Amino acid sequence: MKQTLSRTRIRKLSSWFAFLLIFAFISSTHAAEWRWIKIGSLHNFYQAIGSEPEEDVGAEQQFGMRWNAFYDHQDMQAAKGMWIAVANYEDPLANTTFNYKIAHCGPRPRPEISANEFMPTAFGMTGRFAAPTIIVDGELASDLDWDDVVDDGGFDINQRADRQIYNSVNTSTGISFDRNVYAFSQQYYDNFFIYEYTFVNTGAVSQDESISHSNTLEGVYFHWQFRNAVAGEGTVEGSVIDYRGRRGWGTPQNCRWGMNTMNDVIGENPDNPTTTSMFSDELGEMGIDEYDIDGEIMRAFYSWHGRHSTLNYDNIGSPNIQGYQADGLMGASQFMGSVVLHADTSPQNSFDDIYQPTTTRKIESNDPETVSNDQFSSSRMERGYTQFVAAGHEPLSQAEQVKSQGQFPDQFSTAGGYSQTWSFGPYTMAPGDTVRIVVAEGVAGLSRAMNQRIGNNWYKFVADGQQLDVEMPDGSPVKLTSEAIANDYKNAWVYSGRDSLMETFRRARFLYKNGLDMGSMTPPEPPAAFEVTSQGNRIYLTWADNAPNSSSNFEGYKIFRAKGQFDSTYYEIADLNETDGSLAHEFSDMTAERGQLYFYYIISYDDGSTNVLEPNIPLHSSPFFTRTNKGASMLKPPAEGIDDIIIVPNPYVIANNQLQYIGEQNSIKFWNLPAACEINIFTERGDKIYTYDHVGSGVATWNLLTTSKQMIVSGVYIVVFETPDGDKSIKKFVVIR
């Protein structure tokens, strides 16, 4: 289950050879420095240095922790930091004794992290089985082709996690650690990751093996910082389509770095559980302590999108009321957070210490101690240790402080908002001593359909005054007759996401206690290959037949389709199963509309007989294994001649580019083409700007780019179609920008 890497072997390498290996590792390819996990509904990347500092990989403020990853722009991770702190530390690097020593990795990136503080020695990813081969019209068509980077020879069907990242790091405190990240694709476990850390006092403080220590370390803390910003889609400023193709939501830019984030902590005082919520007046239960299925208190924190003082509407869930094509869709209804699964009591006692973590304080995200960390500044490390790492618990969480003071979180905070922290310790670690800490990080909340439905109902009243009869999360009916009632309705549904996150935490704890073994809850494997082919009278789908052999209670396949773009809502179009005798490994989609793009995925499913969480509900493979990212279309058969060619749209109006062909911006189609012809496009004055040799169907698409990749301007254009036999047809079209 756990990858434990030999530190003795690594440290016996010659200094020069070790340096070459580490340098080659650090400065090598994209895949060696970080790996994505994208097999379930939650997507995130992990770095070789052991944590994920702000904008160290992606250039976006929010990057990673994407849920629900079926849809674009769902990122919620702004920054993470991990520190290892020691008291009364004899530093062989500085030849002095520090009252407090901290090795830092984030939350801000620094080039020297991997060189002298968090020094990676091993990094990679393994899998239970390979991602399927996905082909659309002869081309690879899966995100996993590039982002599911499993080691050569790294597949083992007996591995319990579907994907496992292993990570080994030496730090400048002499404490080394292994980090194992476990990810699952099964539908009940695919929205969380489990992180297992094993810390060892190795004394290895540098890439230079001649510098080390053999000291017993005291006052040891393991500290993490989380700067969360829920969520990308609902925090896009402006009211137009931005440069990344995102719909502007009309929210302040500082939402994107967590200015209005609310952070709550539960389980920090197991001897005095909290049973009432300060948020009950808003129909929320934030702050109430929760228990797992064994009745044990859960130690956790979580974050959500809070109110913002500059907005003149209730923005819980971030409904789109003043952005591009406003319709009330909620773009930030998620709850995200982490839960403790295990923390050693001491190196000599591996029982879970229910009083860990010992620190759960908020910190200002732009605090000077989060920037340009210095592992040799005694004053800065003293402040970091006493006010961050070993600061203990606050009487109220940041969210409760905001609530108790009647403020908006952006008014309560400084320019950067607040991050949530937790620290485990203090531990005393003799040479060779080990401490193990296991946590899970997850996201949950409303489905896309519910975000649309609840947000749209709210919008219809707030924006249009429609008094609708709706239903609250507890099933009680209510009529929207005032803005206050409409806000309560919306917010109650958003806050129900907290309950979903608590259930996610319970499932993570259950899986951990079960040794990460899904047992009877293991779903069938996806088809090992899935191919989609555009044809003249259908879109033809075929797939491999390995799935029935992967599950004793295999039942069948379901095929889902989306129109226009792959990050969209999918609808079931086929159920091919054993029970009704329709089981097959091919399917013809005859209901597609000509001229439109379609995206597909296929899942394998069982009969539900082994589902202990929801009896009789089938377990199924992950849609993310087979989702296509290249569109297929029903092709028009070629015309007999060349006389009936038409150009659509004509004129082409840039203002309508979202409406011409769904999912295909800047697109003109030539219809009723013969089986083969050369297409040449000229400006009105006769300059040739594009040539295309068409073969096959009766339609071709042009993206308005010239041969030199320049976007055409407004004007009149001439198209000459010529068959191999010399037949010609000349047409004109107009572009209005």
PDB file of C-alpha atoms in Angstrom, residues 90 395 494:
ATOM      1  CA  GLU A  90      21.911  22.898  16.463  1.00  0.00           C
ATOM      2  CA  PRO A 395     -11.687  30.320  20.852  1.00  0.00           C
ATOM      3  CA  VAL A 494     -25.617  26.013  -0.622  1.00  0.00           C
TER       4      VAL A 494
END
